[in-house]
Short mmCIF file of C-alpha atoms in Angstrom, two decimals:
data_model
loop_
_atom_site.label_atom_id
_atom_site.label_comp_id
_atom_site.label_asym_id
_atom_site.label_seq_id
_atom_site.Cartn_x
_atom_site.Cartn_y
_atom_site.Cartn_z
CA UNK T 1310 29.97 152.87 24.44
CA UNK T 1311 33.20 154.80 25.47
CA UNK T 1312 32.58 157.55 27.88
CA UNK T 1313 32.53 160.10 25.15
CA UNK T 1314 34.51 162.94 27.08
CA UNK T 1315 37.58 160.72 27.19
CA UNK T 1316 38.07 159.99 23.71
CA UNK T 1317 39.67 163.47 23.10
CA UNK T 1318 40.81 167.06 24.95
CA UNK T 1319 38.31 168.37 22.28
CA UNK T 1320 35.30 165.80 22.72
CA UNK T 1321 36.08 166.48 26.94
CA UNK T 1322 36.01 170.78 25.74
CA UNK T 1323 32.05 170.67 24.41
CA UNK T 1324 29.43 172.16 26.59
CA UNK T 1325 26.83 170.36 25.13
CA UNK T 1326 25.48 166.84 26.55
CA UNK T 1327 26.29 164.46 23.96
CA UNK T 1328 23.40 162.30 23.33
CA UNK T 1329 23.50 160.21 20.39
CA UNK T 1330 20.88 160.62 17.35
CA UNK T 1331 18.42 157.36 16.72
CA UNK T 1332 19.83 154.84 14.68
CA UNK T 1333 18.45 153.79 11.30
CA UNK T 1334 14.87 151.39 11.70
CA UNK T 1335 13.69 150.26 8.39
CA UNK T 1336 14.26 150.55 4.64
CA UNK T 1337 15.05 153.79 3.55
CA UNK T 1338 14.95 155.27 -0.15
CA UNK T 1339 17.40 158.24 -1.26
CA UNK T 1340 19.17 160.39 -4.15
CA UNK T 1341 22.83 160.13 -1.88
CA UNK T 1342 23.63 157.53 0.90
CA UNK T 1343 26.80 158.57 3.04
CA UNK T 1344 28.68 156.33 5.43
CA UNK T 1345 30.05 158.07 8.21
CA UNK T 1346 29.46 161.17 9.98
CA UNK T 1347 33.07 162.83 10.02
CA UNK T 1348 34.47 165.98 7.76
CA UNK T 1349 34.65 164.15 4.67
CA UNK T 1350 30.60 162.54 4.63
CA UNK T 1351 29.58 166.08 6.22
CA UNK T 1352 31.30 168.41 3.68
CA UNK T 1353 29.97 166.21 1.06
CA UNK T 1354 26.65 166.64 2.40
CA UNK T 1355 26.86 170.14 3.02
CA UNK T 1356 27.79 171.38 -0.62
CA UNK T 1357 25.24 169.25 -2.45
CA UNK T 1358 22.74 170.54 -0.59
CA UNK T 1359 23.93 174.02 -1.04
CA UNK T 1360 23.92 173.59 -5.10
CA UNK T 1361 21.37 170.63 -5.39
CA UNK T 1362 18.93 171.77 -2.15
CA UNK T 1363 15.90 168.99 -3.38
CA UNK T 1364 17.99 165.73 -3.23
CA UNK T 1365 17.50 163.50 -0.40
CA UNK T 1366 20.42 162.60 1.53
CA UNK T 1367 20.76 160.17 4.41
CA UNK T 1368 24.03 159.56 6.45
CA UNK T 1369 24.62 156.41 8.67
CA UNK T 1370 27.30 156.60 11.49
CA UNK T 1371 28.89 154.05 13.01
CA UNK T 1372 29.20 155.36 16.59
CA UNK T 1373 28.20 159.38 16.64
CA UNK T 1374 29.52 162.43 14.79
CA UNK T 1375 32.95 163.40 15.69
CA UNK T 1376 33.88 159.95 17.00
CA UNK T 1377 36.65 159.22 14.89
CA UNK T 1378 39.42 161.05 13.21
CA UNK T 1379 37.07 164.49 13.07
CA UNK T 1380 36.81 164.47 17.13
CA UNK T 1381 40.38 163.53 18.05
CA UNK T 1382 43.43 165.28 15.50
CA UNK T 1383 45.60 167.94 15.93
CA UNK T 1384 43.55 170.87 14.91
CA UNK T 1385 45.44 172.10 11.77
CA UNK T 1386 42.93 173.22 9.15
CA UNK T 1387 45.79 173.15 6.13
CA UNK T 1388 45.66 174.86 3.00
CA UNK T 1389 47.70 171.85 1.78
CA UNK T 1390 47.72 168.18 0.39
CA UNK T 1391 49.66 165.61 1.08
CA UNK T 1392 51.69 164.65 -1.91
CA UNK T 1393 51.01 167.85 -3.37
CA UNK T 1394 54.29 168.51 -4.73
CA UNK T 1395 54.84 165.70 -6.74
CA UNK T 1396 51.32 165.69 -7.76
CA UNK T 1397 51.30 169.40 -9.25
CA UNK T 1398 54.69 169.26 -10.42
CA UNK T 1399 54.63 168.40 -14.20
CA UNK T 1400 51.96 170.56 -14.19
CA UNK T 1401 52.42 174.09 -16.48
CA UNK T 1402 53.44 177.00 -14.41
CA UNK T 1403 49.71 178.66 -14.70
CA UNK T 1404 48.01 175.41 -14.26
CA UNK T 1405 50.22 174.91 -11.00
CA UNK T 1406 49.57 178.39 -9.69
CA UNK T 1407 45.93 178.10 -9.91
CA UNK T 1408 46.18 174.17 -7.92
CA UNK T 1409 48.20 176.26 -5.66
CA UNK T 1410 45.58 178.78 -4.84
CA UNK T 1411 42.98 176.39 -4.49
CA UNK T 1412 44.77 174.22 -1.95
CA UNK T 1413 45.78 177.55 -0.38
CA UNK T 1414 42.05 178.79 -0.23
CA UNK T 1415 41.12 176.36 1.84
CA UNK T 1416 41.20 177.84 5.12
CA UNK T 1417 39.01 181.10 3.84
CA UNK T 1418 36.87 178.74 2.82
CA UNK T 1419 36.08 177.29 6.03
CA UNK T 1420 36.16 180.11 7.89
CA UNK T 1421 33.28 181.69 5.39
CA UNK T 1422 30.80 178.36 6.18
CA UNK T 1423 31.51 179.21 10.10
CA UNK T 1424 30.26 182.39 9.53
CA UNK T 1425 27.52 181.45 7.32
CA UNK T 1426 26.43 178.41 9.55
CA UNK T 1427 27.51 180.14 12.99
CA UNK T 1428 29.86 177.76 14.41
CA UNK T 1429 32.45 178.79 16.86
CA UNK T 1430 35.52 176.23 16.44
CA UNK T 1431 37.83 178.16 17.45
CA UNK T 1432 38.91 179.39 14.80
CA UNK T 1433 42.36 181.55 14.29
CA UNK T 1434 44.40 182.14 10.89
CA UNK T 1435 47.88 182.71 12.05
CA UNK T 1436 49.64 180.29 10.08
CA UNK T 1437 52.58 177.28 10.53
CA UNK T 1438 56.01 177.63 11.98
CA UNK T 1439 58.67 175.16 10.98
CA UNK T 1440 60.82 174.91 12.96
CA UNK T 1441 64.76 173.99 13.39
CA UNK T 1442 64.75 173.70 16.63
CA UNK T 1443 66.23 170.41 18.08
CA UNK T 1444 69.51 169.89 15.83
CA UNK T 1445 71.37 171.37 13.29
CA UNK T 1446 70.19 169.22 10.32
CA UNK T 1447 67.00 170.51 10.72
CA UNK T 1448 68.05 173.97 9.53
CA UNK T 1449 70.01 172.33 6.07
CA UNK T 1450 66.70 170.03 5.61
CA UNK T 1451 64.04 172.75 5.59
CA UNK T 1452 66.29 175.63 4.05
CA UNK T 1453 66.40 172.91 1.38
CA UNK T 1454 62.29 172.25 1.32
CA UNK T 1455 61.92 176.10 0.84
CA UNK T 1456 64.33 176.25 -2.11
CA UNK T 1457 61.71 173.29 -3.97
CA UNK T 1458 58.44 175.06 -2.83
CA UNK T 1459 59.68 178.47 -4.45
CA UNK T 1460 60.98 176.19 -7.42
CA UNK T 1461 57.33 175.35 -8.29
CA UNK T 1462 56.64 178.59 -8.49
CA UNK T 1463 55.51 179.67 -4.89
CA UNK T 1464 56.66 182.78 -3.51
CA UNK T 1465 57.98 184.69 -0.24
CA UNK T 1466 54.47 185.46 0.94
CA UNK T 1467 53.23 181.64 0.90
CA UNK T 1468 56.99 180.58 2.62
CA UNK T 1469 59.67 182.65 3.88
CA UNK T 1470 62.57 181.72 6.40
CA UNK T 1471 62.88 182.97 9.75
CA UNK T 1472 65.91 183.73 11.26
CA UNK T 1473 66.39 182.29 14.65
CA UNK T 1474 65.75 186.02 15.88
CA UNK T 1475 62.18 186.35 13.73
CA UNK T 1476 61.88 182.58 15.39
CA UNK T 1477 61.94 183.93 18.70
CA UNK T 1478 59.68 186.50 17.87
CA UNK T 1479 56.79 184.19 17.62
CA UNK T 1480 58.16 180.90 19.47
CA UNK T 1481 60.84 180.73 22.04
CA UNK T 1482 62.08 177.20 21.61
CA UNK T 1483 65.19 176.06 23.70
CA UNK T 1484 67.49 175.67 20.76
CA UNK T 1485 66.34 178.00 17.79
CA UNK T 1486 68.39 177.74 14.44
CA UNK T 1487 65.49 179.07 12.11
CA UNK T 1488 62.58 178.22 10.36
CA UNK T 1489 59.45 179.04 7.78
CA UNK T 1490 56.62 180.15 8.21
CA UNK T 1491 53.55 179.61 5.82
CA UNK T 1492 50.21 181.86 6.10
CA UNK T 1493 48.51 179.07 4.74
CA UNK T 1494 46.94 177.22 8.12
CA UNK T 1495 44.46 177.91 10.49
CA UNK T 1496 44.28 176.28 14.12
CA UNK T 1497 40.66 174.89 15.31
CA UNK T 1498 38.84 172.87 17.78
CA UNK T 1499 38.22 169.94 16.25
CA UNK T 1500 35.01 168.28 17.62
CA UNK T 1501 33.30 171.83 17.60
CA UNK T 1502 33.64 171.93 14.18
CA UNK T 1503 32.40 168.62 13.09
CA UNK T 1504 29.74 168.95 15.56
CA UNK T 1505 28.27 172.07 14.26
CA UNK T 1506 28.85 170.92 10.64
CA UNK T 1507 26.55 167.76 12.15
CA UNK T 1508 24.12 170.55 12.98
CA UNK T 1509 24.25 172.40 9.87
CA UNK T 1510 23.35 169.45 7.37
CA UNK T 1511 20.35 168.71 9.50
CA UNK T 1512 19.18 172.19 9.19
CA UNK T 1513 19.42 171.50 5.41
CA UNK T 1514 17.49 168.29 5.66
CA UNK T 1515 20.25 165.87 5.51
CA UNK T 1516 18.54 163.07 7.70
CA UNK T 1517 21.73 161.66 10.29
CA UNK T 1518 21.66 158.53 12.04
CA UNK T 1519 24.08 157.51 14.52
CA UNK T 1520 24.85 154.14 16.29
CA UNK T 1521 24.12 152.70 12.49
CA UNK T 1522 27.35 150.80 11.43
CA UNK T 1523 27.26 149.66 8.12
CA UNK T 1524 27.79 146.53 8.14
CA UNK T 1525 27.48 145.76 4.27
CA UNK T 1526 27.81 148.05 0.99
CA UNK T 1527 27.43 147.98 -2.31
CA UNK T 1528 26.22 149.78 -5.22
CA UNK T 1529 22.97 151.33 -4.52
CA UNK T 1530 22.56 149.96 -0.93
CA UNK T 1531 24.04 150.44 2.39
CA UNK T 1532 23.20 147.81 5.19
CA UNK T 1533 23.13 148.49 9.20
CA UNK T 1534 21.68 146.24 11.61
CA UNK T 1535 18.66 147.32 11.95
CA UNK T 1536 18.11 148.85 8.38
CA UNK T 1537 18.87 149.59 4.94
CA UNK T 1538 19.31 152.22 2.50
CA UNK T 1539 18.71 152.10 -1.19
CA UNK T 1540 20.63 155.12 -2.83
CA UNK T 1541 21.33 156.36 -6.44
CA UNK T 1542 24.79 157.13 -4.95
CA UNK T 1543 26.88 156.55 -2.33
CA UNK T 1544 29.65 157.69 -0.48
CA UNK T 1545 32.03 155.13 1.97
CA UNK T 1546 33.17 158.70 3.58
CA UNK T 1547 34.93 156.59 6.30
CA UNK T 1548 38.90 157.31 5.84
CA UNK T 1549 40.73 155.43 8.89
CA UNK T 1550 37.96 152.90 9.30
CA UNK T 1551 38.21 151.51 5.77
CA UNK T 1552 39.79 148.24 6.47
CA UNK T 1553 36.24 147.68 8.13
CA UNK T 1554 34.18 147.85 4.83
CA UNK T 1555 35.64 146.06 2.19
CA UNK T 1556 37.73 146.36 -0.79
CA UNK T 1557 38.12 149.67 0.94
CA UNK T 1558 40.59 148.20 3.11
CA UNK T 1559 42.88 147.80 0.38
CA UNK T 1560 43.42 151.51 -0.26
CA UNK T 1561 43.52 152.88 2.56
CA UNK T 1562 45.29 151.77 5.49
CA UNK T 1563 44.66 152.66 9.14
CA UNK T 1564 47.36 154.07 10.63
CA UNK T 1565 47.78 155.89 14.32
CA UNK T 1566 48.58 159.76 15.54
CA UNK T 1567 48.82 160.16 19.11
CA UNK T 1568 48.58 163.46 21.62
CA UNK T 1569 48.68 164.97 24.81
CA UNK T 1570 47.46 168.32 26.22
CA UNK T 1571 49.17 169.78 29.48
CA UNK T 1572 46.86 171.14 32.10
CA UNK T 1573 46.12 175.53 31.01
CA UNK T 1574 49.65 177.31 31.34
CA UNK T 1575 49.77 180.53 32.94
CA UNK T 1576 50.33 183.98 31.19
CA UNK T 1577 54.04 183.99 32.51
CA UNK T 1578 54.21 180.28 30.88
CA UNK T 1579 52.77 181.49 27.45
CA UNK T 1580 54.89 184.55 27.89
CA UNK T 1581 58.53 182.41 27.83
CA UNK T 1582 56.78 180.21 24.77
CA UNK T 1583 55.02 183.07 22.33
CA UNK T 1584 52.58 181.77 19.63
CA UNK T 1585 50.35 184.92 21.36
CA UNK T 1586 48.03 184.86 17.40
CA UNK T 1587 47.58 181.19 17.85
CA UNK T 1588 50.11 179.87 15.25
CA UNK T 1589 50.40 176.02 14.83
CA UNK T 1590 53.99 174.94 14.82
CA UNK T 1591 56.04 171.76 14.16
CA UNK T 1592 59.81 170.96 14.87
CA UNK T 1593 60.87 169.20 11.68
CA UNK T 1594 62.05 165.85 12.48
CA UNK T 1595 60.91 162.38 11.02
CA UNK T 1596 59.06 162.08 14.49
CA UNK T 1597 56.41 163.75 12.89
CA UNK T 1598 55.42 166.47 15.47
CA UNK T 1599 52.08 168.90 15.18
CA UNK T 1600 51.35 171.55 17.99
CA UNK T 1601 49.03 174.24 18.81
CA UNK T 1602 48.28 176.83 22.18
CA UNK T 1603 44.29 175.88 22.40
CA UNK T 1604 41.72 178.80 23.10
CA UNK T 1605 41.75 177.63 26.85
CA UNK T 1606 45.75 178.33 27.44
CA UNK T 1607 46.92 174.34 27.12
CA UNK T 1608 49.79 173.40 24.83
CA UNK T 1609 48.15 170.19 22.35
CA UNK T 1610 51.29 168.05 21.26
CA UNK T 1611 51.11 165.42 18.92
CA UNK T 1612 52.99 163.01 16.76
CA UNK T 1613 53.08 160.58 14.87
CA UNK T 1614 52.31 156.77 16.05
CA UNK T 1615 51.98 153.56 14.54
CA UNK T 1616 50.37 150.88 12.38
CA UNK T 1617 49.34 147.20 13.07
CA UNK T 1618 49.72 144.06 11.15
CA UNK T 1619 46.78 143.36 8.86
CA UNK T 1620 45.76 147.21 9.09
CA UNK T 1621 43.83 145.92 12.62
CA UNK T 1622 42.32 148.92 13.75
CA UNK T 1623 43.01 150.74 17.04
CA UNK T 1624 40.57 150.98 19.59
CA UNK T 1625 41.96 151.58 22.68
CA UNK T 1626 43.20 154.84 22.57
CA UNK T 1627 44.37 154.82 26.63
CA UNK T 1628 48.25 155.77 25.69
CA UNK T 1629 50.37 153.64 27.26
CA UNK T 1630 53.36 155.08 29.51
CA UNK T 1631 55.99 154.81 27.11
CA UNK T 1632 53.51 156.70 24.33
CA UNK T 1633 52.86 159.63 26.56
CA UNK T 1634 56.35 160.01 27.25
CA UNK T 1635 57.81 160.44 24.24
CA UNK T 1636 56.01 163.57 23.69
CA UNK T 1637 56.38 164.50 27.21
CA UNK T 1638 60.39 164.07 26.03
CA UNK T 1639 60.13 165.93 22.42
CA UNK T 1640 58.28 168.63 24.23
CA UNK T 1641 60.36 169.08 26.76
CA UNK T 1642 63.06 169.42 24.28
CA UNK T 1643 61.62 172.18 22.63
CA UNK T 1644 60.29 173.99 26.36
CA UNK T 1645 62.80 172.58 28.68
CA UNK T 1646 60.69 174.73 31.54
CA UNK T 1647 57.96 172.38 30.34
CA UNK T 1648 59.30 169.02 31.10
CA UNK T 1649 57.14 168.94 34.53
CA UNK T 1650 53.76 170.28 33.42
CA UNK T 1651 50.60 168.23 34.33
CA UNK T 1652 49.87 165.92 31.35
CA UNK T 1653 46.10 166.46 31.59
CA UNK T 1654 44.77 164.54 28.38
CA UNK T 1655 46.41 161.86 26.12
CA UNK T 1656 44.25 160.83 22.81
CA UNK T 1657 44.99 159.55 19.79
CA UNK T 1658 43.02 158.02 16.46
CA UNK T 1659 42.79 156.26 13.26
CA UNK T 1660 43.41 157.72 10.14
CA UNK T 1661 44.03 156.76 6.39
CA UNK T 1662 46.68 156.53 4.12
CA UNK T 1663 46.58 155.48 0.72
CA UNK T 1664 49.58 153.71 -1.09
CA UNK T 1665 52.71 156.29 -2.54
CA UNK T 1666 50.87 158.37 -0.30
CA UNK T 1667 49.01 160.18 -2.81
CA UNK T 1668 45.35 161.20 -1.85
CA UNK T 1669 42.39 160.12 -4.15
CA UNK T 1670 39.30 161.48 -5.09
CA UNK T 1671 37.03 159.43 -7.69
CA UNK T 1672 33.26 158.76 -8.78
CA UNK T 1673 32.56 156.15 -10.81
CA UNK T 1674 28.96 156.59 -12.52
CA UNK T 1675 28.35 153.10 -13.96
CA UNK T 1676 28.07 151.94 -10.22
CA UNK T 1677 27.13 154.92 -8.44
CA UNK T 1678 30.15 155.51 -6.05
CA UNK T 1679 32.12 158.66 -5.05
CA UNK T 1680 34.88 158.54 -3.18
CA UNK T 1681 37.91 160.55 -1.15
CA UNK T 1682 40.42 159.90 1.15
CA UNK T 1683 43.89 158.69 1.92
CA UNK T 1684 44.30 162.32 3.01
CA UNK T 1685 47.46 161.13 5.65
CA UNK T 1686 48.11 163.58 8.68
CA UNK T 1687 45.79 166.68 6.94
CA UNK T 1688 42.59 165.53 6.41
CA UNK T 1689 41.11 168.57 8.00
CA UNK T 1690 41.28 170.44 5.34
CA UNK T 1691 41.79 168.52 2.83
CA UNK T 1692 38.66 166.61 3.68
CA UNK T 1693 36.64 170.06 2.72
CA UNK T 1694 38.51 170.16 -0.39
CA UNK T 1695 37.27 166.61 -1.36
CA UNK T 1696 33.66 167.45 0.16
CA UNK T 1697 33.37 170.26 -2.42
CA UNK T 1698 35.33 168.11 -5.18
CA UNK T 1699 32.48 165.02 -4.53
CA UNK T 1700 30.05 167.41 -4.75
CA UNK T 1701 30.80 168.29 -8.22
CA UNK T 1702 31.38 165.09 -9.37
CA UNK T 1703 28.22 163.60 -8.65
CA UNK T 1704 26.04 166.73 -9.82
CA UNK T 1705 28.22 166.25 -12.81
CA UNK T 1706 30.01 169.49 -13.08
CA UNK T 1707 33.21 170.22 -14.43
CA UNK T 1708 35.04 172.71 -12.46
CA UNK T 1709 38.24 173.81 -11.39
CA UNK T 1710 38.18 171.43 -8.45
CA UNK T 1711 37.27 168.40 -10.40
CA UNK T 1712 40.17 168.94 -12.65
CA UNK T 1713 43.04 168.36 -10.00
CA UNK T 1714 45.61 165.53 -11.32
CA UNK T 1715 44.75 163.77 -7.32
CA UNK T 1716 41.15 163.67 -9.21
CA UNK T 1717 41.23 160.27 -10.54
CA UNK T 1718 37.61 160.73 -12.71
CA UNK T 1719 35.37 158.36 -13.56
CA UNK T 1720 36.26 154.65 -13.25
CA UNK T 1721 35.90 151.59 -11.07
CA UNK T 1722 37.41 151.71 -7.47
CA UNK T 1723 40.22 149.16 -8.83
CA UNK T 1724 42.10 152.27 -10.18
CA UNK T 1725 43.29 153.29 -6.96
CA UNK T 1726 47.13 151.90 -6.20
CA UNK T 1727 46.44 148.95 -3.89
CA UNK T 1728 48.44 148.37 -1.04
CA UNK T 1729 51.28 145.20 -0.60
CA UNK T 1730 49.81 141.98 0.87
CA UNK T 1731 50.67 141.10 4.54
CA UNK T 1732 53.71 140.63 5.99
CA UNK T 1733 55.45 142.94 3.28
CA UNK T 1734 53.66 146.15 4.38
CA UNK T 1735 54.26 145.26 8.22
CA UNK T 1736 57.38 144.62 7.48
CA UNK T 1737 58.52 147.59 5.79
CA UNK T 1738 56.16 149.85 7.62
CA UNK T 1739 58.39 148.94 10.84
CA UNK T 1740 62.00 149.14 8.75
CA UNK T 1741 61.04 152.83 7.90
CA UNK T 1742 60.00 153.83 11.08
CA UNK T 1743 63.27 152.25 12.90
CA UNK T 1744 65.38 154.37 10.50
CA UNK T 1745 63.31 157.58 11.53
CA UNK T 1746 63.71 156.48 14.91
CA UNK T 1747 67.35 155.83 14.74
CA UNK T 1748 67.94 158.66 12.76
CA UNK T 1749 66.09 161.13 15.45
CA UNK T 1750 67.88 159.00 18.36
CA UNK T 1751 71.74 160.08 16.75
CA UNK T 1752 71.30 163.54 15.30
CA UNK T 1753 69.32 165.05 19.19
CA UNK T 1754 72.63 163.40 20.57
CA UNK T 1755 75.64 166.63 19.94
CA UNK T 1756 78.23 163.89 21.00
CA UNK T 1757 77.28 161.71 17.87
CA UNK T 1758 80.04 161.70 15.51
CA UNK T 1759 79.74 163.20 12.02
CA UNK T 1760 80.02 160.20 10.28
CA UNK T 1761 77.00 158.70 12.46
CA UNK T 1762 75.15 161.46 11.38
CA UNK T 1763 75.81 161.61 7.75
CA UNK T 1764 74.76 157.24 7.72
CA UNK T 1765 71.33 157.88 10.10
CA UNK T 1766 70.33 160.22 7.86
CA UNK T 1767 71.17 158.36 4.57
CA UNK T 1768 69.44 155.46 5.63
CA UNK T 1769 66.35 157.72 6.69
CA UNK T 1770 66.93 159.40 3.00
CA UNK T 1771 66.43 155.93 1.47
CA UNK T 1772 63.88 154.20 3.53
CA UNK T 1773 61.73 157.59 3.12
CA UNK T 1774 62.21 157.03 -0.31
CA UNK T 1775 60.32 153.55 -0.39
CA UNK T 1776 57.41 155.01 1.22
CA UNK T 1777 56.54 156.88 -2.38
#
């Protein structure tokens, strides 16, 4: 097994000495069988035991818990969804408002289950900054975002522009020309949290066993190597690693984020930089690009990364040179007093996305299955959303949460949009990301000419377009 400190700055942060829990030995006989021990199969756990405390829950993990995606992202807890927008927007204006407030509850929510359970994450509510911050465009593309999100309704308190002046007063990029800001988003460690959520369920009696891949599934059984589990229910909480279990694979397809972390910056660093309440912040480019100041003074910087043919997995997660600096290069953009720091970490991991890019939660009762994922680049907190949501489902409530339209309700997995065959997702996959790249490469050059411009950024218009 990998040297678990250097799968992520966050895994490498715990003072605890990771030693894995015993795997599964046996057959095993349950109400709820969960694979994999990251938010999603944690949350889950956690909120049927808090309304349903006598059934018997059992979790198998393939490695340990905060191995994948839970141990190694960015650290925004989001009160967001991907796809959210077109998802809520035929909605009526009430019925909007009150998806809106759920999505934007999400943060309060955690934070009241680390108080509750006593888990120190890290945790700090200071919102997002958007920022324009690397060419002009950006400032016409997110001034144009803000006039859709208070078009569905949402007001100046959820998103409200910046001036490059009110910019400066929270982040001192190189190059400010505005931005919004959205209260909505808290920062965290990540493998603190899923760690102590790991805690928690066992405290409720959720049995946990790690280094238990399952290695077969079906309805009302999950198969490791050692063992087996017979279950009334159960949950493929897996996300990223779904091309692993199948049909799983086709619905959600593995696809890469990658980050650094520069050595702890002094106060007269953080001082030229800002973000003093611990705001997460993005510059808004196609590249992708997700930061936050960690409790211990370094500057995390991801974005996005990559997918491989036949939705192969990614295990080796040792960035290459040419991965590392490109977000040595888009941060030194931004904090051109950066572009020598001490890279001190590099990390990346798996995670899924579902096809138009439109996050799914389901249970289907005549075969005993609940499901939710596809969350793209903010699972963090959208995975507690569909913890709580699965929860309800299977105890057969309906509730607010169970009546979102990304709530697909109860029905066979096929329902789920399934994903192109081989080469045609490669394929295309790559095409969009060259026009992103292209698109970035012309508009951070001032030289480009304006007809250069106008083209890269048509031809990102349109290739974004096919991704939905």
């Amino acid at each position: 097994m990998q040297n678990w400190r250097e799968i992520s700055l966050w895994m490498d942060q715990l003072d605890e000495d990771l030693k894995p829990r015993p795997s599964l030995s046996g057959s095993l006989e349950v109400d709820v069988a969960i694979i994999g021990a990251g938010y999603t199969g944690l949350w889950t756990a956690y909120y049927l035991k808090r309304q349903a405390p006598e059934l018997r829950i059992a979790m198998v993990e393939a490695q340990f818990a905060g191995f994948g995606a839970s141990g190694r992202n960015g650290g925004w807890l989001m009160g967001n969804l991907l796809g959210e927008d077109r998802a809520l927007a035929s909605l009526p204006a009430e019925v909007r408002k009150a998806s809106f407030d759920l999505l934007h509850g999400i943060p309060d929510e955690v934070a009241e289950v680390l108080e509750r359970e006593g888990i120190d994450c890290h945790y700090r509510k200071a919102g997002i900054l958007y920022c324009a911050a690397r060419y002009p465009e950006q400032e016409k593309r997110l001034r144009e975002q803000l006039a859709d999100l208070h078009a569905e309704g949402l007001s100046e308190a959820d998103y409200r522009w910046l001036s490059p002046e009110e910019l400066n007063g929270q982040l001192r990029v190189a190059n400010p020309y505005g931005g919004i800001h959205t209260p909505h988003c808290a920062t965290i460690q990540p493998a603190r949290l899923v760690r102590g959520l790991a805690e928690a369920v066992e405290r409720m009696g959720v049995q946990l066993f790690e280094q238990s891949p399952a290695t077969h599934w079906q309805p009302g059984l999950v198969r490791t190597p050692q063992g087996e589990i017979k279950a009334h229910w159960v949950v493929p909480a897996i996300e990223g690693y779904a091309a692993s279990l199948p049909p799983l694979g086709k619905y959600q397809l593995p696809v890469q984020s990658l980050l650094i972390a520069t050595e702890p910056l002094s106060d007269a660093q953080w001082a030229e930089i800002g973000l003093e309440h611990g705001q997460a912040f993005s510059e808004s480019s196609r590249q992708v690009t997700y930061a936050q100041r960690t409790a211990d003074n370094r500057l995390a910087f991801g974005a996005r990364g990559g997918y491989r043919f036949g939705g192969r997995l990614r295990e080796d997660f040792q960035l290459s040179v040419d991965e590392v600096d490109l977000r040595r290069y888009l941060l030194g953009e931004l904090f051109p007093q950066l572009r020598n720091v001490r890279i001190t970490h590099s990390w990346g991991g798996n995670l899924g996305m579902a096809r138009r890019f439109h996050p799914h939660m389901l249970v289907d009762r005549n075969n005993g299955i609940a499901l939710s994922g596809g969350y793209g680049g903010e699972g963090v907190g959208a995975s507690n959303l569909g913890g709580r949501t699965l929860a309800d489902l299977i105890l057969g409530k309906e509730t607010l949460l169970t009546r979102q339209p990304w709530v697909l309700g109860d029905g066979p997995l096929d329902r789920l949009s399934a994903w192109e065959p081989e080469p045609c997702r490669w394929l295309g996959y790559n095409a969009i990301i060259r026009s992103f790249v292209h698109e970035d490469r012309v508009l951070a050059n001032p030289h480009s000419a304006p007809w250069r411009r106008a083209m890269a950024q048509k031809l990102a218009n349109l290739m974004e377009g096919l991704m939905r």
